[in-house]
Amino acid sequence: MGSPWSPPVWMKDNGSSKGGSLQPKYYQVYAEYFVKYIQAMKSHGIVIDAITPQNEPLHPGNNPSLLMLAEQQADFVGNNLGPAFAKAGIKTKIIVYDHNCNKPEYPLTILRDPKANPFVAGSAFHLYEGDISALSTVHNEFPNKDLYFTEQYTGSGTNFETDLKWSVKNVVIGSMRNWSKNALSWGLANDEFYKPFTPGGCSTCKGALMIDQNQNIKREVGYYIIGHASKFVPEGSVRIGSNIVGNLYNVSFRTPLGQIVLIVENDGGSAETFNIKYNDKQTTTTLNAGAVATYVW
Protein backbone atom coordinates (compact mmCIF):
# COMPACT_ATOMS: atom_id res chain seq x y z
CA MET A 1 0.00 0.00 0.00
CA GLY A 2 1.28 3.42 -0.97
CA SER A 3 0.26 6.56 0.90
CA PRO A 4 1.60 10.08 0.33
CA TRP A 5 2.22 12.56 3.12
CA SER A 6 2.22 15.60 0.82
CA PRO A 7 1.97 16.52 -2.85
CA PRO A 8 4.85 18.52 -4.35
CA VAL A 9 4.81 21.94 -2.68
CA TRP A 10 4.14 23.80 -5.95
CA MET A 11 0.72 22.11 -6.10
CA LYS A 12 -0.28 23.39 -2.66
CA ASP A 13 -1.92 26.64 -1.68
CA ASN A 14 0.72 27.45 0.96
CA GLY A 15 3.86 26.42 -0.95
CA SER A 16 5.05 24.36 2.02
CA SER A 17 5.58 20.68 2.73
CA LYS A 18 3.67 21.20 5.99
CA GLY A 19 -0.09 21.73 5.93
CA GLY A 20 -1.92 23.59 3.23
CA SER A 21 -4.31 22.11 0.68
CA LEU A 22 -4.00 20.74 -2.84
CA GLN A 23 -5.09 23.38 -5.35
CA PRO A 24 -8.00 22.14 -7.49
CA LYS A 25 -6.24 23.24 -10.69
CA TYR A 26 -3.62 20.56 -9.97
CA TYR A 27 -6.01 17.70 -9.20
CA GLN A 28 -5.52 16.12 -12.63
CA VAL A 29 -1.74 16.42 -12.73
CA TYR A 30 -1.55 14.98 -9.20
CA ALA A 31 -3.71 12.06 -10.32
CA GLU A 32 -1.14 11.49 -13.09
CA TYR A 33 1.59 11.43 -10.41
CA PHE A 34 -0.18 8.44 -8.83
CA VAL A 35 -0.38 6.70 -12.21
CA LYS A 36 3.33 7.27 -12.90
CA TYR A 37 4.27 6.16 -9.38
CA ILE A 38 2.43 2.86 -9.73
CA GLN A 39 3.86 2.27 -13.21
CA ALA A 40 7.40 3.09 -12.08
CA MET A 41 7.21 0.79 -9.07
CA LYS A 42 5.92 -2.02 -11.29
CA SER A 43 8.91 -1.53 -13.61
CA HIS A 44 11.09 -2.38 -10.59
CA GLY A 45 9.05 -5.48 -9.80
CA ILE A 46 7.05 -3.86 -6.97
CA VAL A 47 3.30 -4.21 -7.37
CA ILE A 48 1.31 -1.55 -5.53
CA ASP A 49 -1.85 -3.35 -4.41
CA ALA A 50 -3.57 -0.25 -3.01
CA ILE A 51 -3.12 3.46 -2.38
CA THR A 52 -4.75 6.00 -0.13
CA PRO A 53 -4.99 9.52 -1.59
CA GLN A 54 -3.57 11.08 1.59
CA ASN A 55 -2.14 9.83 4.86
CA GLU A 56 -4.03 11.41 7.80
CA PRO A 57 -5.83 14.07 5.74
CA LEU A 58 -7.12 15.85 8.85
CA HIS A 59 -3.65 16.23 10.42
CA PRO A 60 -1.92 19.15 8.68
CA GLY A 61 0.49 19.74 11.60
CA ASN A 62 3.03 17.06 10.69
CA ASN A 63 5.95 17.69 8.35
CA PRO A 64 5.18 16.68 5.64
CA SER A 65 1.38 16.81 5.64
CA LEU A 66 -1.70 18.01 3.78
CA LEU A 67 -5.20 19.06 4.77
CA MET A 68 -7.71 17.29 2.51
CA LEU A 69 -11.34 17.53 3.58
CA ALA A 70 -13.80 14.76 2.77
CA GLU A 71 -15.50 16.77 0.04
CA GLN A 72 -12.12 17.52 -1.54
CA GLN A 73 -11.10 13.86 -1.47
CA ALA A 74 -14.43 12.82 -3.00
CA ASP A 75 -13.93 15.38 -5.79
CA PHE A 76 -10.33 14.25 -6.40
CA VAL A 77 -11.19 10.53 -6.44
CA GLY A 78 -14.40 10.82 -8.46
CA ASN A 79 -13.27 13.30 -11.09
CA ASN A 80 -9.51 12.75 -11.36
CA LEU A 81 -7.82 9.83 -9.60
CA GLY A 82 -10.41 7.15 -10.38
CA PRO A 83 -10.78 8.10 -14.05
CA ALA A 84 -6.98 8.37 -14.43
CA PHE A 85 -6.56 4.83 -13.10
CA ALA A 86 -9.31 3.56 -15.39
CA LYS A 87 -7.78 5.25 -18.44
CA ALA A 88 -4.34 3.78 -17.69
CA GLY A 89 -5.77 0.31 -16.99
CA ILE A 90 -4.51 0.39 -13.40
CA LYS A 91 -6.15 -2.10 -11.03
CA THR A 92 -4.58 -0.70 -7.84
CA LYS A 93 -7.28 -0.27 -5.18
CA ILE A 94 -8.21 3.23 -4.02
CA ILE A 95 -8.79 3.25 -0.26
CA VAL A 96 -10.10 6.49 1.23
CA TYR A 97 -9.68 8.39 4.50
CA ASP A 98 -6.68 6.70 6.25
CA HIS A 99 -7.18 8.52 9.55
CA ASN A 100 -8.71 8.21 13.02
CA CYS A 101 -11.83 6.34 14.13
CA ASN A 102 -13.42 9.52 15.52
CA LYS A 103 -14.55 10.68 12.07
CA PRO A 104 -16.44 7.87 10.30
CA GLU A 105 -18.42 10.60 8.55
CA TYR A 106 -15.32 11.33 6.43
CA PRO A 107 -15.31 8.04 4.48
CA LEU A 108 -19.11 7.97 4.53
CA THR A 109 -19.16 11.35 2.75
CA ILE A 110 -16.96 9.94 -0.01
CA LEU A 111 -18.84 6.65 -0.29
CA ARG A 112 -22.13 8.56 -0.60
CA ASP A 113 -20.71 10.55 -3.52
CA PRO A 114 -22.07 8.96 -6.73
CA LYS A 115 -18.96 9.84 -8.77
CA ALA A 116 -16.39 8.71 -6.21
CA ASN A 117 -18.11 5.55 -4.96
CA PRO A 118 -17.50 3.31 -8.02
CA PHE A 119 -13.75 3.92 -7.81
CA VAL A 120 -13.43 3.27 -4.04
CA ALA A 121 -12.47 -0.20 -2.80
CA GLY A 122 -12.84 0.69 0.87
CA SER A 123 -11.86 2.88 3.81
CA ALA A 124 -8.81 2.91 6.09
CA PHE A 125 -8.54 3.82 9.77
CA HIS A 126 -6.09 4.66 12.56
CA LEU A 127 -6.96 4.68 16.26
CA TYR A 128 -5.26 7.66 17.91
CA GLU A 129 -8.77 9.04 18.50
CA GLY A 130 -12.23 7.48 18.52
CA ASP A 131 -13.37 3.89 18.95
CA ILE A 132 -12.65 0.89 16.76
CA SER A 133 -16.42 0.34 16.34
CA ALA A 134 -16.33 3.18 13.79
CA LEU A 135 -15.36 0.54 11.22
CA SER A 136 -18.68 -1.21 11.78
CA THR A 137 -20.49 2.13 11.41
CA VAL A 138 -19.09 2.41 7.89
CA HIS A 139 -19.65 -1.29 7.14
CA ASN A 140 -23.29 -1.11 8.16
CA GLU A 141 -24.01 1.56 5.54
CA PHE A 142 -21.71 0.18 2.81
CA PRO A 143 -21.30 -3.56 3.44
CA ASN A 144 -19.94 -4.09 -0.09
CA LYS A 145 -16.90 -1.87 0.59
CA ASP A 146 -13.82 -3.21 2.38
CA LEU A 147 -12.30 -1.88 5.60
CA TYR A 148 -8.64 -1.68 6.54
CA PHE A 149 -6.67 -0.81 9.66
CA THR A 150 -3.54 0.94 8.42
CA GLU A 151 -1.61 2.47 11.32
CA GLN A 152 -1.02 2.46 15.06
CA TYR A 153 2.32 3.23 16.64
CA THR A 154 3.79 2.35 20.00
CA GLY A 155 5.88 5.09 21.57
CA SER A 156 8.85 5.61 23.83
CA GLY A 157 6.72 7.06 26.64
CA THR A 158 4.73 3.90 27.44
CA ASN A 159 5.60 0.41 28.66
CA PHE A 160 5.52 -3.06 27.10
CA GLU A 161 2.65 -4.41 29.22
CA THR A 162 0.30 -1.49 28.55
CA ASP A 163 1.01 -1.37 24.84
CA LEU A 164 0.69 -5.12 24.35
CA LYS A 165 -2.74 -5.47 25.94
CA TRP A 166 -4.18 -2.26 24.49
CA SER A 167 -2.99 -2.87 20.94
CA VAL A 168 -3.92 -6.55 20.81
CA LYS A 169 -7.36 -5.72 22.23
CA ASN A 170 -8.04 -2.79 19.89
CA VAL A 171 -5.80 -3.03 16.83
CA VAL A 172 -5.74 -6.80 16.29
CA ILE A 173 -8.89 -8.16 17.97
CA GLY A 174 -10.90 -4.95 17.69
CA SER A 175 -10.25 -4.33 14.01
CA MET A 176 -10.98 -7.95 13.10
CA ARG A 177 -14.26 -7.95 15.04
CA ASN A 178 -15.26 -4.80 13.14
CA TRP A 179 -14.83 -6.08 9.58
CA SER A 180 -11.24 -5.04 8.88
CA LYS A 181 -9.33 -7.13 6.34
CA ASN A 182 -6.01 -6.42 8.03
CA ALA A 183 -4.22 -4.94 11.04
CA LEU A 184 -1.12 -2.85 10.41
CA SER A 185 1.36 -1.46 12.93
CA TRP A 186 3.70 1.50 12.58
CA GLY A 187 7.19 0.90 11.30
CA LEU A 188 9.42 -2.10 10.70
CA ALA A 189 12.65 -0.87 12.31
CA ASN A 190 14.48 2.09 13.82
CA ASP A 191 17.78 2.79 15.56
CA GLU A 192 18.21 3.53 19.27
CA PHE A 193 17.31 7.19 18.64
CA TYR A 194 14.03 6.29 16.84
CA LYS A 195 15.52 7.35 13.51
CA PRO A 196 15.04 7.75 10.63
CA PHE A 197 12.26 10.35 10.73
CA THR A 198 11.59 13.58 8.90
CA PRO A 199 12.20 17.00 10.51
CA GLY A 200 8.95 17.52 12.41
CA GLY A 201 8.02 13.84 12.11
CA CYS A 202 7.59 11.36 14.95
CA SER A 203 10.72 11.22 17.10
CA THR A 204 9.27 8.78 19.66
CA CYS A 205 7.70 6.09 17.45
CA LYS A 206 9.02 2.57 17.90
CA GLY A 207 9.42 0.12 15.06
CA ALA A 208 8.89 -3.60 15.52
CA LEU A 209 12.67 -3.92 15.77
CA MET A 210 15.36 -1.66 17.24
CA ILE A 211 18.71 -2.03 15.48
CA ASP A 212 21.55 -0.20 17.25
CA GLN A 213 24.87 1.04 15.87
CA ASN A 214 26.47 -2.33 16.58
CA GLN A 215 23.74 -4.11 14.59
CA ASN A 216 22.22 -5.64 17.72
CA ILE A 217 18.51 -6.33 17.24
CA LYS A 218 15.93 -5.83 19.98
CA ARG A 219 12.37 -6.97 19.45
CA GLU A 220 10.04 -4.19 20.55
CA VAL A 221 6.43 -4.58 21.66
CA GLY A 222 5.12 -4.05 18.10
CA TYR A 223 6.85 -7.28 17.07
CA TYR A 224 4.78 -9.25 19.58
CA ILE A 225 1.52 -7.35 18.97
CA ILE A 226 1.55 -8.26 15.29
CA GLY A 227 3.24 -11.63 15.81
CA HIS A 228 0.27 -12.99 17.77
CA ALA A 229 -1.68 -12.82 14.51
CA SER A 230 0.85 -12.80 11.66
CA LYS A 231 2.63 -16.01 12.74
CA PHE A 232 -0.61 -17.97 12.90
CA VAL A 233 -3.22 -16.29 10.65
CA PRO A 234 -1.98 -16.52 7.05
CA GLU A 235 -3.38 -14.74 4.03
CA GLY A 236 -6.70 -16.24 3.01
CA SER A 237 -7.88 -16.93 6.56
CA VAL A 238 -11.49 -16.09 7.40
CA ARG A 239 -12.78 -14.79 10.69
CA ILE A 240 -15.31 -17.09 12.38
CA GLY A 241 -17.62 -16.46 15.31
CA SER A 242 -16.41 -16.36 18.92
CA ASN A 243 -18.08 -14.82 21.93
CA ILE A 244 -16.50 -12.34 24.34
CA VAL A 245 -17.01 -13.29 27.98
CA GLY A 246 -16.12 -10.83 30.73
CA ASN A 247 -12.60 -9.47 30.30
CA LEU A 248 -11.53 -12.09 27.76
CA TYR A 249 -11.38 -10.24 24.47
CA ASN A 250 -10.85 -12.54 21.51
CA VAL A 251 -11.11 -13.21 17.80
CA SER A 252 -10.98 -16.49 15.90
CA PHE A 253 -10.15 -17.59 12.36
CA ARG A 254 -10.23 -20.59 10.06
CA THR A 255 -7.02 -20.82 8.00
CA PRO A 256 -6.83 -22.03 4.37
CA LEU A 257 -5.46 -25.37 5.67
CA GLY A 258 -8.46 -25.78 7.98
CA GLN A 259 -6.79 -24.91 11.28
CA ILE A 260 -8.67 -22.85 13.86
CA VAL A 261 -6.81 -19.94 15.46
CA LEU A 262 -8.03 -18.14 18.59
CA ILE A 263 -6.34 -14.97 19.90
CA VAL A 264 -7.29 -14.03 23.48
CA GLU A 265 -6.35 -10.99 25.62
CA ASN A 266 -7.13 -10.93 29.33
CA ASP A 267 -8.08 -7.30 29.92
CA GLY A 268 -8.85 -7.84 33.60
CA GLY A 269 -6.80 -7.40 36.77
CA SER A 270 -6.46 -11.06 37.72
CA ALA A 271 -5.84 -14.45 36.12
CA GLU A 272 -8.80 -15.97 34.30
CA THR A 273 -9.50 -19.68 33.83
CA PHE A 274 -11.82 -20.38 30.92
CA ASN A 275 -13.03 -23.04 28.50
CA ILE A 276 -12.42 -23.12 24.78
CA LYS A 277 -15.26 -25.01 23.13
CA TYR A 278 -15.30 -26.10 19.49
CA ASN A 279 -17.93 -28.48 18.12
CA ASP A 280 -18.21 -31.30 20.68
CA LYS A 281 -14.79 -30.79 22.27
CA GLN A 282 -13.46 -28.42 24.89
CA THR A 283 -10.33 -27.66 26.88
CA THR A 284 -9.62 -25.51 29.93
CA THR A 285 -6.81 -22.98 30.14
CA THR A 286 -5.67 -20.02 32.28
CA LEU A 287 -4.43 -16.62 31.16
CA ASN A 288 -2.74 -14.13 33.51
CA ALA A 289 -3.92 -10.53 33.86
CA GLY A 290 -2.84 -8.45 30.85
CA ALA A 291 -1.53 -11.50 29.02
CA VAL A 292 -2.17 -12.48 25.41
CA ALA A 293 -2.25 -16.00 23.99
CA THR A 294 -2.78 -17.54 20.57
CA TYR A 295 -4.33 -21.02 20.47
CA VAL A 296 -4.21 -23.22 17.36
CA TRP A 297 -5.92 -26.55 16.65
XYZ file of C-alpha atoms in Angstrom:
297
model
C 0.000 0.000 0.000
C 1.281 3.420 -0.971
C 0.261 6.559 0.901
C 1.595 10.084 0.334
C 2.225 12.564 3.120
C 2.216 15.605 0.823
C 1.967 16.517 -2.847
C 4.845 18.522 -4.350
C 4.807 21.941 -2.685
C 4.141 23.798 -5.947
C 0.723 22.106 -6.104
C -0.275 23.393 -2.658
C -1.915 26.641 -1.678
C 0.725 27.454 0.965
C 3.864 26.423 -0.952
C 5.051 24.358 2.019
C 5.576 20.677 2.727
C 3.667 21.201 5.987
C -0.087 21.725 5.926
C -1.917 23.588 3.228
C -4.314 22.111 0.680
C -4.005 20.740 -2.844
C -5.092 23.383 -5.348
C -7.996 22.140 -7.485
C -6.235 23.245 -10.688
C -3.616 20.565 -9.972
C -6.010 17.703 -9.203
C -5.520 16.122 -12.633
C -1.740 16.419 -12.728
C -1.553 14.984 -9.197
C -3.707 12.059 -10.323
C -1.140 11.486 -13.087
C 1.586 11.429 -10.409
C -0.183 8.436 -8.826
C -0.376 6.699 -12.214
C 3.332 7.271 -12.902
C 4.270 6.161 -9.379
C 2.429 2.857 -9.734
C 3.858 2.267 -13.209
C 7.398 3.087 -12.084
C 7.208 0.789 -9.074
C 5.920 -2.018 -11.288
C 8.909 -1.533 -13.609
C 11.093 -2.380 -10.588
C 9.052 -5.482 -9.803
C 7.054 -3.864 -6.972
C 3.303 -4.214 -7.368
C 1.307 -1.548 -5.526
C -1.846 -3.348 -4.410
C -3.574 -0.246 -3.005
C -3.117 3.465 -2.376
C -4.748 6.004 -0.127
C -4.993 9.523 -1.590
C -3.571 11.077 1.590
C -2.138 9.833 4.864
C -4.031 11.407 7.804
C -5.833 14.066 5.737
C -7.122 15.855 8.853
C -3.651 16.227 10.419
C -1.920 19.153 8.677
C 0.489 19.738 11.598
C 3.027 17.058 10.691
C 5.947 17.693 8.355
C 5.182 16.681 5.640
C 1.378 16.808 5.645
C -1.700 18.013 3.776
C -5.198 19.065 4.772
C -7.706 17.290 2.506
C -11.337 17.532 3.578
C -13.801 14.764 2.765
C -15.505 16.769 0.044
C -12.116 17.516 -1.536
C -11.101 13.859 -1.474
C -14.427 12.823 -2.997
C -13.933 15.376 -5.793
C -10.329 14.250 -6.401
C -11.187 10.531 -6.441
C -14.401 10.821 -8.459
C -13.272 13.300 -11.087
C -9.510 12.746 -11.362
C -7.818 9.830 -9.600
C -10.407 7.155 -10.378
C -10.779 8.099 -14.050
C -6.977 8.368 -14.425
C -6.561 4.828 -13.098
C -9.312 3.562 -15.388
C -7.782 5.249 -18.442
C -4.336 3.784 -17.690
C -5.768 0.311 -16.987
C -4.508 0.390 -13.398
C -6.148 -2.099 -11.030
C -4.580 -0.698 -7.838
C -7.278 -0.271 -5.183
C -8.208 3.229 -4.018
C -8.794 3.253 -0.257
C -10.099 6.491 1.228
C -9.682 8.389 4.504
C -6.680 6.697 6.250
C -7.184 8.515 9.548
C -8.713 8.212 13.016
C -11.830 6.343 14.126
C -13.420 9.522 15.522
C -14.548 10.683 12.066
C -16.443 7.866 10.303
C -18.421 10.595 8.553
C -15.324 11.327 6.426
C -15.311 8.042 4.485
C -19.114 7.975 4.528
C -19.160 11.349 2.755
C -16.958 9.938 -0.014
C -18.838 6.652 -0.287
C -22.127 8.563 -0.603
C -20.711 10.552 -3.522
C -22.066 8.965 -6.726
C -18.961 9.843 -8.772
C -16.387 8.712 -6.213
C -18.108 5.551 -4.959
C -17.504 3.315 -8.018
C -13.751 3.919 -7.809
C -13.431 3.270 -4.043
C -12.475 -0.197 -2.804
C -12.838 0.690 0.872
C -11.865 2.877 3.812
C -8.808 2.915 6.090
C -8.541 3.816 9.768
C -6.086 4.658 12.556
C -6.960 4.685 16.263
C -5.263 7.661 17.914
C -8.771 9.037 18.500
C -12.229 7.481 18.518
C -13.374 3.890 18.954
C -12.654 0.886 16.762
C -16.415 0.339 16.340
C -16.327 3.181 13.789
C -15.361 0.543 11.216
C -18.685 -1.210 11.775
C -20.487 2.129 11.412
C -19.086 2.413 7.890
C -19.647 -1.286 7.142
C -23.293 -1.107 8.163
C -24.007 1.559 5.543
C -21.710 0.181 2.813
C -21.302 -3.561 3.437
C -19.945 -4.090 -0.090
C -16.900 -1.868 0.590
C -13.816 -3.210 2.378
C -12.301 -1.875 5.598
C -8.637 -1.680 6.540
C -6.668 -0.812 9.664
C -3.543 0.940 8.420
C -1.610 2.466 11.324
C -1.016 2.457 15.063
C 2.320 3.234 16.640
C 3.786 2.349 20.004
C 5.878 5.095 21.573
C 8.847 5.606 23.829
C 6.722 7.056 26.639
C 4.727 3.895 27.440
C 5.596 0.408 28.658
C 5.519 -3.057 27.102
C 2.645 -4.412 29.215
C 0.304 -1.489 28.552
C 1.006 -1.368 24.841
C 0.693 -5.122 24.352
C -2.736 -5.473 25.943
C -4.177 -2.260 24.486
C -2.989 -2.875 20.940
C -3.917 -6.554 20.810
C -7.359 -5.718 22.229
C -8.037 -2.793 19.889
C -5.798 -3.028 16.834
C -5.740 -6.803 16.291
C -8.890 -8.161 17.970
C -10.902 -4.948 17.692
C -10.251 -4.327 14.009
C -10.984 -7.947 13.099
C -14.259 -7.946 15.039
C -15.263 -4.802 13.142
C -14.834 -6.075 9.576
C -11.244 -5.040 8.883
C -9.330 -7.126 6.341
C -6.009 -6.425 8.034
C -4.216 -4.941 11.039
C -1.117 -2.847 10.406
C 1.361 -1.456 12.931
C 3.704 1.503 12.580
C 7.186 0.898 11.297
C 9.421 -2.099 10.696
C 12.654 -0.875 12.306
C 14.484 2.091 13.817
C 17.775 2.795 15.563
C 18.206 3.526 19.266
C 17.310 7.192 18.638
C 14.033 6.286 16.839
C 15.524 7.354 13.508
C 15.037 7.745 10.626
C 12.264 10.346 10.726
C 11.595 13.582 8.895
C 12.202 17.000 10.511
C 8.952 17.519 12.411
C 8.023 13.843 12.112
C 7.587 11.359 14.947
C 10.720 11.222 17.100
C 9.269 8.775 19.657
C 7.697 6.091 17.449
C 9.022 2.569 17.897
C 9.416 0.117 15.060
C 8.889 -3.598 15.517
C 12.674 -3.918 15.768
C 15.356 -1.657 17.242
C 18.708 -2.028 15.479
C 21.545 -0.205 17.248
C 24.867 1.038 15.875
C 26.473 -2.334 16.584
C 23.742 -4.109 14.587
C 22.222 -5.638 17.718
C 18.512 -6.333 17.238
C 15.934 -5.827 19.978
C 12.366 -6.974 19.445
C 10.041 -4.191 20.547
C 6.429 -4.582 21.655
C 5.118 -4.049 18.104
C 6.854 -7.283 17.072
C 4.784 -9.250 19.583
C 1.522 -7.351 18.971
C 1.550 -8.264 15.292
C 3.236 -11.632 15.810
C 0.272 -12.994 17.767
C -1.675 -12.815 14.507
C 0.845 -12.804 11.660
C 2.634 -16.009 12.742
C -0.610 -17.970 12.900
C -3.218 -16.287 10.654
C -1.981 -16.518 7.050
C -3.385 -14.737 4.028
C -6.698 -16.241 3.014
C -7.877 -16.927 6.559
C -11.485 -16.088 7.397
C -12.783 -14.787 10.685
C -15.306 -17.092 12.379
C -17.618 -16.458 15.314
C -16.409 -16.362 18.922
C -18.078 -14.823 21.934
C -16.502 -12.335 24.336
C -17.011 -13.291 27.981
C -16.119 -10.826 30.725
C -12.602 -9.470 30.302
C -11.533 -12.091 27.764
C -11.384 -10.241 24.466
C -10.848 -12.539 21.511
C -11.108 -13.209 17.797
C -10.980 -16.494 15.897
C -10.151 -17.590 12.359
C -10.226 -20.590 10.060
C -7.017 -20.821 7.996
C -6.834 -22.031 4.373
C -5.462 -25.366 5.671
C -8.455 -25.783 7.980
C -6.794 -24.909 11.281
C -8.675 -22.850 13.864
C -6.805 -19.941 15.463
C -8.033 -18.141 18.586
C -6.337 -14.971 19.896
C -7.288 -14.034 23.484
C -6.355 -10.995 25.616
C -7.135 -10.930 29.333
C -8.080 -7.297 29.924
C -8.851 -7.839 33.604
C -6.804 -7.398 36.765
C -6.462 -11.065 37.716
C -5.838 -14.445 36.121
C -8.801 -15.970 34.298
C -9.505 -19.675 33.829
C -11.818 -20.382 30.918
C -13.028 -23.041 28.503
C -12.417 -23.119 24.777
C -15.265 -25.007 23.126
C -15.295 -26.095 19.489
C -17.931 -28.481 18.122
C -18.209 -31.299 20.676
C -14.791 -30.788 22.275
C -13.459 -28.417 24.888
C -10.331 -27.660 26.881
C -9.624 -25.506 29.933
C -6.806 -22.976 30.145
C -5.673 -20.023 32.276
C -4.430 -16.615 31.161
C -2.745 -14.131 33.508
C -3.919 -10.533 33.860
C -2.844 -8.452 30.848
C -1.532 -11.504 29.024
C -2.172 -12.481 25.409
C -2.249 -16.005 23.990
C -2.781 -17.537 20.574
C -4.330 -21.022 20.468
C -4.205 -23.220 17.355
C -5.920 -26.548 16.652
